Tab-separated table of C-alpha atoms in Angstrom:
chain	number	residue	atom	x	y	z
A	30	UNK	CA	39.875	-37.407	-89.976
A	31	UNK	CA	40.267	-38.849	-86.478
A	32	UNK	CA	37.578	-41.445	-85.751
A	33	UNK	CA	35.349	-43.625	-87.919
A	34	UNK	CA	31.947	-42.914	-86.384
A	35	UNK	CA	29.042	-41.627	-88.444
A	36	UNK	CA	29.864	-37.922	-88.020
A	37	UNK	CA	33.516	-38.463	-88.897
A	38	UNK	CA	32.693	-40.541	-91.975
A	39	UNK	CA	30.093	-38.047	-93.198
A	40	UNK	CA	32.633	-35.221	-92.854
A	41	UNK	CA	35.238	-37.320	-94.679
A	42	UNK	CA	32.957	-38.067	-97.626
A	43	UNK	CA	31.867	-34.439	-97.995
A	44	UNK	CA	35.522	-33.398	-98.098
A	45	UNK	CA	36.318	-36.128	-100.624
A	46	UNK	CA	33.399	-34.998	-102.829
A	47	UNK	CA	34.959	-31.516	-102.809
A	48	UNK	CA	38.146	-32.964	-104.328
A	49	UNK	CA	40.308	-33.439	-101.253
A	50	UNK	CA	42.371	-36.499	-100.446
A	51	UNK	CA	41.019	-37.832	-97.154
A	52	UNK	CA	42.416	-40.374	-94.704
A	53	UNK	CA	40.164	-41.641	-91.909
A	54	UNK	CA	41.974	-43.078	-88.907
A	55	UNK	CA	39.768	-45.216	-86.667
A	56	UNK	CA	40.805	-47.172	-83.615
A	57	UNK	CA	39.659	-50.802	-84.000
A	58	UNK	CA	37.196	-51.816	-81.285
A	59	UNK	CA	37.654	-55.116	-79.463
A	60	UNK	CA	33.894	-55.630	-79.019
A	61	UNK	CA	30.688	-54.697	-80.861
A	62	UNK	CA	28.843	-51.612	-79.652
A	63	UNK	CA	25.750	-52.929	-77.889
A	64	UNK	CA	23.822	-49.681	-78.378
A	65	UNK	CA	21.958	-49.894	-81.695
A	66	UNK	CA	22.635	-46.900	-83.918
A	67	UNK	CA	19.521	-44.833	-83.468
A	68	UNK	CA	18.747	-41.457	-84.869
A	69	UNK	CA	17.455	-39.474	-87.791
A	70	UNK	CA	19.627	-39.301	-90.899
A	71	UNK	CA	18.975	-35.887	-92.502
A	72	UNK	CA	17.611	-36.351	-96.060
A	73	UNK	CA	20.184	-33.914	-97.472
A	74	UNK	CA	23.002	-36.188	-96.319
A	75	UNK	CA	21.221	-39.187	-97.844
A	76	UNK	CA	20.878	-37.331	-101.168
A	77	UNK	CA	24.338	-35.766	-101.253
A	78	UNK	CA	26.147	-39.035	-100.501
A	79	UNK	CA	23.640	-41.261	-102.371
A	80	UNK	CA	23.310	-43.424	-99.281
A	81	UNK	CA	20.038	-44.955	-100.436
A	82	UNK	CA	21.772	-46.289	-103.562
A	83	UNK	CA	24.424	-47.941	-101.397
A	84	UNK	CA	22.074	-49.910	-99.183
A	85	UNK	CA	20.907	-47.495	-96.496
A	86	UNK	CA	18.191	-49.132	-94.396
A	87	UNK	CA	16.090	-47.306	-91.812
A	88	UNK	CA	14.081	-49.482	-89.448
A	89	UNK	CA	11.191	-47.870	-87.624
A	90	UNK	CA	9.647	-50.252	-85.103
A	91	UNK	CA	5.875	-50.412	-85.095
A	92	UNK	CA	4.661	-50.437	-82.388
A	93	UNK	CA	7.497	-48.133	-81.421
A	94	UNK	CA	7.008	-48.821	-77.714
A	95	UNK	CA	5.360	-51.535	-75.666
A	96	UNK	CA	4.969	-51.433	-71.902
A	97	UNK	CA	3.402	-54.106	-69.753
A	98	UNK	CA	0.363	-53.418	-67.582
A	99	UNK	CA	-1.190	-55.320	-64.672
A	100	UNK	CA	-3.061	-58.573	-65.329
A	101	UNK	CA	-1.006	-59.418	-68.409
A	102	UNK	CA	-2.237	-56.451	-70.452
A	103	UNK	CA	0.042	-54.201	-72.485
A	104	UNK	CA	0.055	-50.685	-73.862
A	105	UNK	CA	1.223	-50.549	-77.469
A	106	UNK	CA	2.055	-47.174	-78.984
A	107	UNK	CA	2.023	-47.299	-82.779
A	108	UNK	CA	3.067	-45.103	-85.676
A	109	UNK	CA	-0.576	-44.298	-86.338
A	110	UNK	CA	-1.888	-41.582	-84.028
A	111	UNK	CA	-5.413	-43.004	-84.112
A	112	UNK	CA	-4.219	-46.532	-83.274
A	113	UNK	CA	-2.223	-45.258	-80.316
A	114	UNK	CA	-5.205	-43.234	-79.133
A	115	UNK	CA	-7.330	-46.390	-79.228
A	116	UNK	CA	-4.721	-48.212	-77.128
A	117	UNK	CA	-4.498	-45.334	-74.649
A	118	UNK	CA	-8.285	-45.236	-74.307
A	119	UNK	CA	-8.154	-48.486	-72.313
A	120	UNK	CA	-6.204	-46.549	-69.667
A	121	UNK	CA	-7.815	-43.124	-69.887
A	122	UNK	CA	-10.444	-41.680	-72.193
A	123	UNK	CA	-9.162	-38.207	-71.329
A	124	UNK	CA	-5.595	-39.082	-72.366
A	125	UNK	CA	-6.802	-40.678	-75.591
A	126	UNK	CA	-8.708	-37.523	-76.477
A	127	UNK	CA	-5.647	-35.346	-75.867
A	128	UNK	CA	-3.168	-37.602	-77.686
A	129	UNK	CA	-3.655	-36.221	-81.254
A	130	UNK	CA	-3.203	-32.594	-80.183
A	131	UNK	CA	-0.166	-33.500	-78.066
A	132	UNK	CA	1.436	-35.332	-80.994
A	133	UNK	CA	0.921	-32.467	-83.428
A	134	UNK	CA	2.204	-29.783	-81.076
A	135	UNK	CA	5.316	-31.746	-80.133
A	136	UNK	CA	5.942	-32.493	-83.800
A	137	UNK	CA	5.815	-28.801	-84.707
A	138	UNK	CA	8.551	-28.057	-82.171
A	139	UNK	CA	10.626	-31.018	-83.365
A	140	UNK	CA	10.361	-29.730	-86.945
A	141	UNK	CA	11.777	-26.398	-85.806
A	142	UNK	CA	14.739	-28.188	-84.208
A	143	UNK	CA	15.145	-30.225	-87.390
A	144	UNK	CA	15.613	-27.072	-89.464
A	145	UNK	CA	18.179	-25.728	-86.977
A	146	UNK	CA	20.114	-28.995	-86.702
A	147	UNK	CA	21.035	-29.261	-90.379
A	148	UNK	CA	23.082	-26.037	-90.309
A	149	UNK	CA	25.929	-24.681	-88.176
A	150	UNK	CA	24.411	-22.931	-85.150
A	151	UNK	CA	23.981	-19.155	-85.338
A	152	UNK	CA	26.131	-17.333	-82.809
A	153	UNK	CA	24.262	-14.481	-81.059
A	154	UNK	CA	27.563	-13.135	-79.704
A	155	UNK	CA	29.042	-12.527	-83.157
A	156	UNK	CA	28.871	-9.166	-84.939
A	157	UNK	CA	29.340	-10.386	-88.509
A	158	UNK	CA	26.567	-9.576	-90.968
A	159	UNK	CA	26.215	-13.253	-91.892
A	160	UNK	CA	25.469	-14.125	-88.272
A	161	UNK	CA	22.816	-11.413	-88.123
A	162	UNK	CA	21.087	-12.938	-91.152
A	163	UNK	CA	21.282	-16.427	-89.629
A	164	UNK	CA	19.640	-15.174	-86.447
A	165	UNK	CA	16.981	-13.402	-88.500
A	166	UNK	CA	16.242	-16.647	-90.360
A	167	UNK	CA	15.902	-18.461	-87.035
A	168	UNK	CA	13.513	-15.786	-85.791
A	169	UNK	CA	11.370	-16.229	-88.915
A	170	UNK	CA	11.250	-19.976	-88.358
A	171	UNK	CA	10.124	-19.459	-84.788
A	172	UNK	CA	7.493	-16.971	-85.963
A	173	UNK	CA	6.261	-19.629	-88.381
A	174	UNK	CA	5.140	-21.719	-85.400
A	175	UNK	CA	2.278	-19.306	-84.796
A	176	UNK	CA	1.290	-17.835	-81.455
A	177	UNK	CA	0.481	-21.194	-79.839
A	178	UNK	CA	3.694	-22.749	-81.111
A	179	UNK	CA	5.816	-19.833	-79.875
A	180	UNK	CA	4.163	-20.141	-76.476
A	181	UNK	CA	4.926	-23.884	-76.449
A	182	UNK	CA	8.553	-23.248	-77.400
A	183	UNK	CA	9.163	-20.644	-74.712
A	184	UNK	CA	7.403	-22.608	-71.989
A	185	UNK	CA	8.430	-26.154	-72.737
A	186	UNK	CA	12.113	-25.962	-73.581
A	187	UNK	CA	13.244	-25.259	-69.989
A	188	UNK	CA	10.560	-27.458	-68.387
A	189	UNK	CA	11.048	-30.851	-66.848
A	190	UNK	CA	9.523	-33.608	-68.941
A	191	UNK	CA	7.536	-34.664	-65.868
A	192	UNK	CA	5.880	-31.253	-65.516
A	193	UNK	CA	5.147	-31.176	-69.229
A	194	UNK	CA	3.569	-34.631	-69.257
A	195	UNK	CA	1.605	-33.983	-66.063
A	196	UNK	CA	-0.044	-31.060	-67.845
A	197	UNK	CA	-1.197	-33.332	-70.656
A	198	UNK	CA	-1.915	-36.770	-69.266
A	199	UNK	CA	-3.069	-38.697	-66.195
A	200	UNK	CA	-1.998	-42.272	-66.991
A	201	UNK	CA	1.202	-43.291	-65.198
A	202	UNK	CA	2.051	-45.932	-67.787
A	203	UNK	CA	1.806	-43.482	-70.698
A	204	UNK	CA	3.789	-40.804	-68.889
A	205	UNK	CA	6.478	-43.334	-67.955
A	206	UNK	CA	7.042	-44.421	-71.571
A	207	UNK	CA	7.186	-40.825	-72.804
A	208	UNK	CA	9.250	-39.586	-69.869
A	209	UNK	CA	11.934	-42.185	-70.544
A	210	UNK	CA	12.745	-40.420	-73.823
A	211	UNK	CA	13.371	-37.210	-71.893
A	212	UNK	CA	16.148	-38.715	-69.762
A	213	UNK	CA	17.852	-40.974	-72.297
A	214	UNK	CA	21.647	-40.824	-71.759
A	215	UNK	CA	21.192	-38.019	-69.231
A	216	UNK	CA	22.423	-37.945	-65.646
A	217	UNK	CA	19.097	-36.394	-64.707
A	218	UNK	CA	15.652	-37.564	-63.716
A	219	UNK	CA	12.342	-36.655	-65.351
A	220	UNK	CA	11.768	-33.902	-62.778
A	221	UNK	CA	15.004	-32.131	-63.782
A	222	UNK	CA	14.671	-28.883	-65.719
A	223	UNK	CA	15.348	-29.012	-69.455
A	224	UNK	CA	14.441	-32.664	-69.959
A	225	UNK	CA	11.558	-31.650	-72.231
A	226	UNK	CA	14.219	-30.431	-74.646
A	227	UNK	CA	15.845	-33.873	-74.565
A	228	UNK	CA	12.426	-35.394	-75.257
A	229	UNK	CA	11.985	-33.149	-78.317
A	230	UNK	CA	15.543	-33.792	-79.502
A	231	UNK	CA	14.843	-37.509	-79.756
A	232	UNK	CA	11.601	-36.804	-81.624
A	233	UNK	CA	13.379	-34.964	-84.456
A	234	UNK	CA	13.005	-36.749	-87.781
A	235	UNK	CA	10.198	-39.039	-86.635
A	236	UNK	CA	6.563	-38.883	-87.650
A	237	UNK	CA	4.032	-37.168	-85.410
A	238	UNK	CA	3.135	-39.547	-82.599
A	239	UNK	CA	6.407	-41.522	-82.716
A	240	UNK	CA	8.689	-40.689	-79.802
A	241	UNK	CA	11.567	-43.092	-80.377
A	242	UNK	CA	14.189	-42.654	-83.119
A	243	UNK	CA	14.705	-45.261	-85.852
A	244	UNK	CA	17.580	-47.743	-86.118
A	245	UNK	CA	19.803	-47.471	-89.194
A	246	UNK	CA	22.791	-49.149	-90.813
A	247	UNK	CA	24.230	-45.799	-91.905
A	248	UNK	CA	27.633	-46.450	-90.284
A	249	UNK	CA	28.281	-49.609	-92.284
A	250	UNK	CA	27.031	-47.938	-95.490
A	251	UNK	CA	29.431	-45.021	-95.001
A	252	UNK	CA	32.342	-47.403	-94.453
A	253	UNK	CA	31.597	-49.082	-97.788
A	254	UNK	CA	31.338	-45.846	-99.770
A	255	UNK	CA	34.272	-45.257	-102.133
A	256	UNK	CA	36.299	-42.060	-102.068
A	257	UNK	CA	38.115	-42.083	-98.735
A	258	UNK	CA	40.868	-44.241	-97.284
A	259	UNK	CA	40.156	-45.818	-93.880
A	260	UNK	CA	42.940	-47.161	-91.670
A	261	UNK	CA	42.668	-49.043	-88.395
A	262	UNK	CA	45.117	-47.183	-86.175
A	263	UNK	CA	45.206	-44.858	-83.197
A	264	UNK	CA	46.327	-41.228	-83.114
A	265	UNK	CA	48.701	-40.380	-80.295
A	266	UNK	CA	49.301	-36.730	-81.140
A	267	UNK	CA	48.196	-33.908	-83.407
A	268	UNK	CA	51.299	-32.079	-84.628
A	269	UNK	CA	51.161	-28.285	-84.360
A	270	UNK	CA	53.731	-25.867	-85.789
A	271	UNK	CA	53.495	-22.128	-85.162
A	272	UNK	CA	49.811	-22.390	-84.298
A	273	UNK	CA	48.935	-24.458	-87.381
A	274	UNK	CA	48.160	-28.138	-87.798
A	275	UNK	CA	51.021	-30.067	-89.383
A	276	UNK	CA	49.626	-33.611	-89.220
A	277	UNK	CA	49.257	-36.484	-86.768
A	278	UNK	CA	51.486	-39.016	-85.075
A	279	UNK	CA	50.170	-42.564	-84.628
A	280	UNK	CA	50.795	-44.725	-81.579
A	281	UNK	CA	53.113	-46.771	-83.812
A	282	UNK	CA	55.304	-43.685	-84.194
A	283	UNK	CA	54.362	-43.103	-87.828
A	284	UNK	CA	53.959	-39.439	-88.763
A	285	UNK	CA	51.348	-38.394	-91.324
A	286	UNK	CA	51.488	-34.882	-92.720
A	287	UNK	CA	48.209	-33.021	-93.222
A	288	UNK	CA	47.108	-29.448	-93.755
A	289	UNK	CA	43.752	-30.069	-92.073
A	290	UNK	CA	42.779	-32.410	-89.227
A	291	UNK	CA	39.126	-33.073	-88.356
A	292	UNK	CA	38.610	-34.792	-85.005
A	293	UNK	CA	35.534	-36.714	-83.917
A	294	UNK	CA	37.047	-37.440	-80.514
A	295	UNK	CA	35.752	-35.718	-77.400
A	296	UNK	CA	36.986	-32.101	-77.230
A	297	UNK	CA	38.831	-32.885	-73.998
A	298	UNK	CA	40.829	-35.601	-75.724
A	299	UNK	CA	41.404	-33.539	-78.861
A	300	UNK	CA	42.421	-30.285	-77.199
A	301	UNK	CA	43.873	-31.365	-73.863
A	302	UNK	CA	45.522	-34.675	-74.763
A	303	UNK	CA	46.255	-34.877	-78.495
A	304	UNK	CA	47.721	-31.368	-78.607
A	305	UNK	CA	49.702	-29.428	-76.038
A	306	UNK	CA	47.144	-27.306	-74.109
A	307	UNK	CA	49.791	-24.581	-74.055
A	308	UNK	CA	48.566	-23.607	-77.520
A	309	UNK	CA	45.176	-22.718	-76.012
A	310	UNK	CA	43.861	-19.771	-74.044
A	311	UNK	CA	43.681	-20.826	-70.351
A	312	UNK	CA	40.046	-19.714	-70.201
A	313	UNK	CA	39.169	-22.108	-73.035
A	314	UNK	CA	41.075	-24.915	-71.310
A	315	UNK	CA	38.985	-24.393	-68.182
A	316	UNK	CA	35.761	-24.332	-70.220
A	317	UNK	CA	36.666	-27.591	-71.985
A	318	UNK	CA	37.532	-29.211	-68.668
A	319	UNK	CA	34.048	-28.308	-67.390
A	320	UNK	CA	32.148	-30.003	-70.244
A	321	UNK	CA	29.738	-32.411	-68.545
A	322	UNK	CA	30.022	-35.956	-69.848
A	323	UNK	CA	28.531	-38.116	-67.110
A	324	UNK	CA	27.743	-41.585	-68.360
A	325	UNK	CA	24.780	-43.310	-66.713
A	326	UNK	CA	23.920	-46.128	-69.105
A	327	UNK	CA	25.084	-49.644	-69.653
A	328	UNK	CA	24.253	-51.952	-72.522
A	329	UNK	CA	23.416	-55.605	-72.872
A	330	UNK	CA	23.236	-57.645	-76.056
A	331	UNK	CA	21.557	-61.014	-75.897
A	332	UNK	CA	21.007	-63.631	-78.561
A	333	UNK	CA	17.771	-65.579	-78.155
A	334	UNK	CA	16.579	-68.762	-79.854
A	335	UNK	CA	13.126	-67.489	-80.780
A	336	UNK	CA	11.480	-64.313	-82.062
A	337	UNK	CA	10.898	-61.987	-79.080
A	338	UNK	CA	7.324	-61.013	-78.272
A	339	UNK	CA	8.070	-57.295	-78.650
A	340	UNK	CA	9.644	-54.690	-80.914
A	341	UNK	CA	10.720	-52.169	-78.268
A	342	UNK	CA	9.851	-53.025	-74.678
A	343	UNK	CA	9.995	-50.160	-72.179
A	344	UNK	CA	10.177	-50.761	-68.438
A	345	UNK	CA	9.289	-47.383	-66.946
A	346	UNK	CA	5.951	-47.782	-65.126
A	347	UNK	CA	5.708	-44.160	-64.035
A	348	UNK	CA	7.518	-40.863	-63.706
A	349	UNK	CA	8.041	-41.543	-60.000
A	350	UNK	CA	9.672	-44.866	-60.916
A	351	UNK	CA	12.110	-43.043	-63.222
A	352	UNK	CA	12.860	-40.393	-60.621
A	353	UNK	CA	13.662	-43.031	-57.998
A	354	UNK	CA	15.896	-44.814	-60.500
A	355	UNK	CA	17.799	-41.552	-60.948
A	356	UNK	CA	17.966	-41.003	-57.183
A	357	UNK	CA	20.086	-44.138	-56.847
A	358	UNK	CA	22.585	-42.962	-59.456
A	359	UNK	CA	22.678	-39.449	-58.041
A	360	UNK	CA	24.434	-40.864	-54.985
A	361	UNK	CA	26.777	-43.184	-56.865
A	362	UNK	CA	24.666	-46.328	-56.734
A	363	UNK	CA	23.343	-48.597	-59.474
A	364	UNK	CA	19.576	-48.308	-59.743
A	365	UNK	CA	17.794	-51.189	-58.055
A	366	UNK	CA	14.720	-50.644	-60.270
A	367	UNK	CA	16.179	-49.166	-63.454
A	368	UNK	CA	14.836	-47.818	-66.696
A	369	UNK	CA	15.162	-50.604	-69.263
A	370	UNK	CA	14.513	-50.449	-72.987
A	371	UNK	CA	14.910	-53.669	-74.976
A	372	UNK	CA	14.865	-53.658	-78.784
A	373	UNK	CA	14.558	-56.602	-81.092
A	374	UNK	CA	17.210	-55.606	-83.629
A	375	UNK	CA	16.848	-58.495	-86.071
A	376	UNK	CA	18.081	-61.976	-86.796
A	377	UNK	CA	21.643	-62.756	-85.752
A	378	UNK	CA	21.672	-65.925	-87.868
A	379	UNK	CA	19.228	-68.662	-88.730
A	380	UNK	CA	17.117	-69.470	-85.699
A	381	UNK	CA	18.705	-66.776	-83.562
A	382	UNK	CA	17.623	-63.212	-82.861
A	383	UNK	CA	19.436	-60.275	-81.321
A	384	UNK	CA	17.996	-58.094	-78.579
A	385	UNK	CA	19.810	-54.958	-77.446
A	386	UNK	CA	19.055	-53.618	-73.998
A	387	UNK	CA	19.654	-50.092	-72.696
A	388	UNK	CA	19.741	-49.711	-68.913
A	389	UNK	CA	19.707	-46.555	-66.798
A	390	UNK	CA	20.923	-45.639	-64.307
A	391	UNK	CA	24.386	-47.122	-63.895
A	392	UNK	CA	26.834	-44.323	-62.996
A	393	UNK	CA	30.405	-44.393	-64.222
A	394	UNK	CA	31.728	-43.591	-60.743
A	395	UNK	CA	30.338	-46.012	-58.151
A	396	UNK	CA	30.307	-45.089	-54.483
A	397	UNK	CA	30.655	-48.496	-52.830
A	398	UNK	CA	31.558	-50.814	-55.693
A	399	UNK	CA	33.822	-51.183	-58.713
A	400	UNK	CA	33.103	-52.014	-62.313
A	401	UNK	CA	34.568	-55.464	-62.845
A	402	UNK	CA	33.599	-58.677	-64.605
A	403	UNK	CA	31.650	-59.980	-61.617
A	404	UNK	CA	29.643	-56.745	-61.342
A	405	UNK	CA	28.894	-56.789	-65.076
A	406	UNK	CA	27.776	-60.424	-64.933
A	407	UNK	CA	25.454	-59.771	-61.992
A	408	UNK	CA	23.817	-56.854	-63.754
A	409	UNK	CA	23.475	-58.773	-67.001
A	410	UNK	CA	21.657	-61.561	-65.190
A	411	UNK	CA	19.498	-59.049	-63.311
A	412	UNK	CA	18.403	-57.337	-66.528
A	413	UNK	CA	17.493	-60.648	-68.159
A	414	UNK	CA	15.570	-61.627	-65.028
A	415	UNK	CA	13.693	-58.297	-65.031
A	416	UNK	CA	12.759	-58.719	-68.685
A	417	UNK	CA	11.531	-62.209	-67.916
A	418	UNK	CA	9.037	-60.746	-65.428
A	419	UNK	CA	7.369	-58.800	-68.233
A	420	UNK	CA	7.928	-61.377	-70.970
A	421	UNK	CA	7.660	-64.828	-69.369
A	422	UNK	CA	10.026	-67.305	-70.975
A	423	UNK	CA	12.476	-64.656	-72.148
A	424	UNK	CA	15.252	-65.819	-69.790
A	425	UNK	CA	15.020	-69.424	-70.986
A	426	UNK	CA	15.420	-68.245	-74.606
A	427	UNK	CA	18.770	-66.506	-73.975
A	428	UNK	CA	21.731	-68.391	-75.407
A	429	UNK	CA	24.358	-65.600	-75.434
A	430	UNK	CA	24.807	-62.517	-73.275
A	431	UNK	CA	27.317	-59.681	-73.568
A	432	UNK	CA	27.452	-56.744	-71.149
A	433	UNK	CA	29.114	-53.370	-71.633
A	434	UNK	CA	29.470	-51.294	-68.463
A	435	UNK	CA	30.151	-47.533	-68.471
A	436	UNK	CA	33.856	-48.370	-68.017
A	437	UNK	CA	33.746	-50.698	-71.034
A	438	UNK	CA	32.088	-47.984	-73.119
A	439	UNK	CA	34.855	-45.582	-72.142
A	440	UNK	CA	37.843	-47.862	-72.667
A	441	UNK	CA	36.636	-49.726	-75.768
A	442	UNK	CA	34.814	-47.001	-77.686
A	443	UNK	CA	36.253	-43.795	-76.223
A	444	UNK	CA	32.956	-42.569	-74.767
A	445	UNK	CA	34.070	-40.183	-71.992
A	446	UNK	CA	32.915	-41.594	-68.630
A	447	UNK	CA	30.769	-43.969	-70.686
A	448	UNK	CA	28.727	-41.064	-72.095
A	449	UNK	CA	27.793	-42.095	-75.626
A	450	UNK	CA	26.749	-38.547	-76.512
A	451	UNK	CA	30.219	-37.261	-75.456
A	452	UNK	CA	28.610	-34.135	-73.954
A	453	UNK	CA	25.262	-34.287	-72.172
A	454	UNK	CA	22.316	-32.778	-74.033
A	455	UNK	CA	21.460	-30.093	-71.491
A	456	UNK	CA	20.243	-26.554	-72.152
A	457	UNK	CA	23.671	-25.065	-71.414
A	458	UNK	CA	25.321	-27.519	-73.830
A	459	UNK	CA	23.218	-27.111	-76.981
A	460	UNK	CA	23.170	-24.882	-80.090
A	461	UNK	CA	25.907	-22.205	-79.980
A	462	UNK	CA	26.885	-23.393	-76.487
A	463	UNK	CA	27.675	-26.953	-77.602
A	464	UNK	CA	30.019	-28.023	-76.221
A	465	UNK	CA	31.258	-24.540	-75.232
A	466	UNK	CA	30.611	-21.259	-77.082
A	467	UNK	CA	34.180	-20.820	-78.379
A	468	UNK	CA	34.046	-24.186	-80.178
A	469	UNK	CA	30.446	-24.152	-81.388
A	470	UNK	CA	31.348	-23.365	-85.012
A	471	UNK	CA	33.471	-26.545	-85.284
A	472	UNK	CA	36.743	-24.598	-85.459
A	473	UNK	CA	39.436	-25.187	-82.853
A	474	UNK	CA	41.768	-22.273	-82.027
A	475	UNK	CA	44.539	-24.094	-83.911
A	476	UNK	CA	44.507	-23.185	-87.587
A	477	UNK	CA	43.491	-26.220	-89.636
A	478	UNK	CA	41.949	-28.140	-86.712
A	479	UNK	CA	38.205	-28.818	-86.690
A	480	UNK	CA	35.854	-30.765	-84.423
A	481	UNK	CA	32.997	-32.900	-85.743
A	482	UNK	CA	31.997	-35.513	-83.139
A	483	UNK	CA	28.851	-36.112	-81.064
A	484	UNK	CA	29.876	-33.358	-78.637
A	485	UNK	CA	29.297	-30.789	-81.369
A	486	UNK	CA	25.995	-29.233	-82.531
A	487	UNK	CA	23.440	-30.754	-82.893
A	488	UNK	CA	24.654	-33.702	-80.824
A	489	UNK	CA	24.232	-37.444	-80.988
A	490	UNK	CA	20.949	-38.860	-82.192
A	491	UNK	CA	21.038	-36.793	-85.400
A	492	UNK	CA	23.182	-39.108	-87.505
A	493	UNK	CA	25.903	-37.322	-89.443
A	494	UNK	CA	24.649	-33.755	-88.957
A	495	UNK	CA	27.662	-32.588	-86.933
A	496	UNK	CA	29.988	-34.060	-89.548
A	497	UNK	CA	28.134	-32.427	-92.439
A	498	UNK	CA	28.026	-29.068	-90.658
A	499	UNK	CA	31.745	-29.247	-89.789
A	500	UNK	CA	32.631	-30.067	-93.402
A	501	UNK	CA	30.540	-27.131	-94.593
A	502	UNK	CA	32.420	-24.721	-92.296
A	503	UNK	CA	35.791	-26.211	-93.231
A	504	UNK	CA	35.175	-25.998	-96.979
A	505	UNK	CA	33.979	-22.409	-96.607
A	506	UNK	CA	37.171	-21.536	-94.735
A	507	UNK	CA	39.327	-23.172	-97.423
A	508	UNK	CA	37.508	-21.227	-100.126
A	509	UNK	CA	38.037	-17.931	-98.292
A	510	UNK	CA	41.734	-18.719	-97.910
A	511	UNK	CA	42.024	-19.575	-101.611
A	512	UNK	CA	40.165	-16.398	-102.638
A	513	UNK	CA	42.674	-14.293	-100.728
């Protein structure tokens, strides 16, 4: 298994549980990932791998979002729908009245996605009987939404999150907080089509009325699980003989034989760099080259000497604010008034607390600047200063600061163009089209080579689902081969 992220480790442990000898090869990182691991861990994975018995912790902030208002006031959105409605009422009685219905209808759509995400995606192009049954099951799930739910699904999925929120609410502050979830890790603004889908994607696995995913320690738990061998090394090549995987070659020159290789790396790296693209159909090569992976986020980790006065602080005063932030990045510039989300992620050590900060938009390719240490330092200071405007005294509490630019995210962690999700979560890169239709079932066109990373269905933010789905397909293929 190439890579030691959550999807790769989940795939490895499922294969080990099936009786296979598994080696995980992960490149050691030279810096900690400043993005906290957020996302829903499907309960089936928790049960199958007994993660709860090995120390799995899921932290759901409550309030899950705080945004500052004029005159020192704040809007706090809580896990309780009624409590959030009470908070919203101070801004708009109309919005408060609509909040419960909005929460329930969005949750129904997220539950539908949840059921689809825990299985390999059905392929409407296939003619196999099994695919027909999978599509029929999906149709029954959609029908289970009822007439109003089906109408919501058909209307909202292609909509911009701004249009969707404008239909429901009038408060700029509320729409800004919600709209930020629709553009997270996307090189798009809230008025771009399909961002309502992104909003729903990040709602999967959360309770009704909670529109930010939880933080978990699932990666560290998976690394501690027995059953697989993990080595710190880097793969330089996947060996292929007569169209079949033969093993891998490490950068040290060591060759490791294997009958199956599962890669969590970006499909471009796996198929166009680690193997000779000559093994692939030219049309597939072109499709892989066109996978959109535009990184627009940078991360900041700060250590402060006191408990922050927030759980998750969102700086997104309005949808127009978010759209203007995107406008800067659209033309290769760093946003002058960016989207910022700061999370208090716990105590670093006695008397110290860690805050992780997500900032958009900071494009990977800058028009009139370069990503260097000086640029990173300036932006780190600017983000701390901006947080200090909303939380007076925050800047004076900072005792450590570490910035990761889109270039850092690419070179240290292998995120293509700094895109943590590997492939953007857009309507043409989801379900059986993620990342491209010919790869959607986790199989590469090289016998014995499978893909399981964040670029695969259902995408990042659903912790381990791509790895579990890939393992399921792989084990099914091995069984069919054995039965022959």
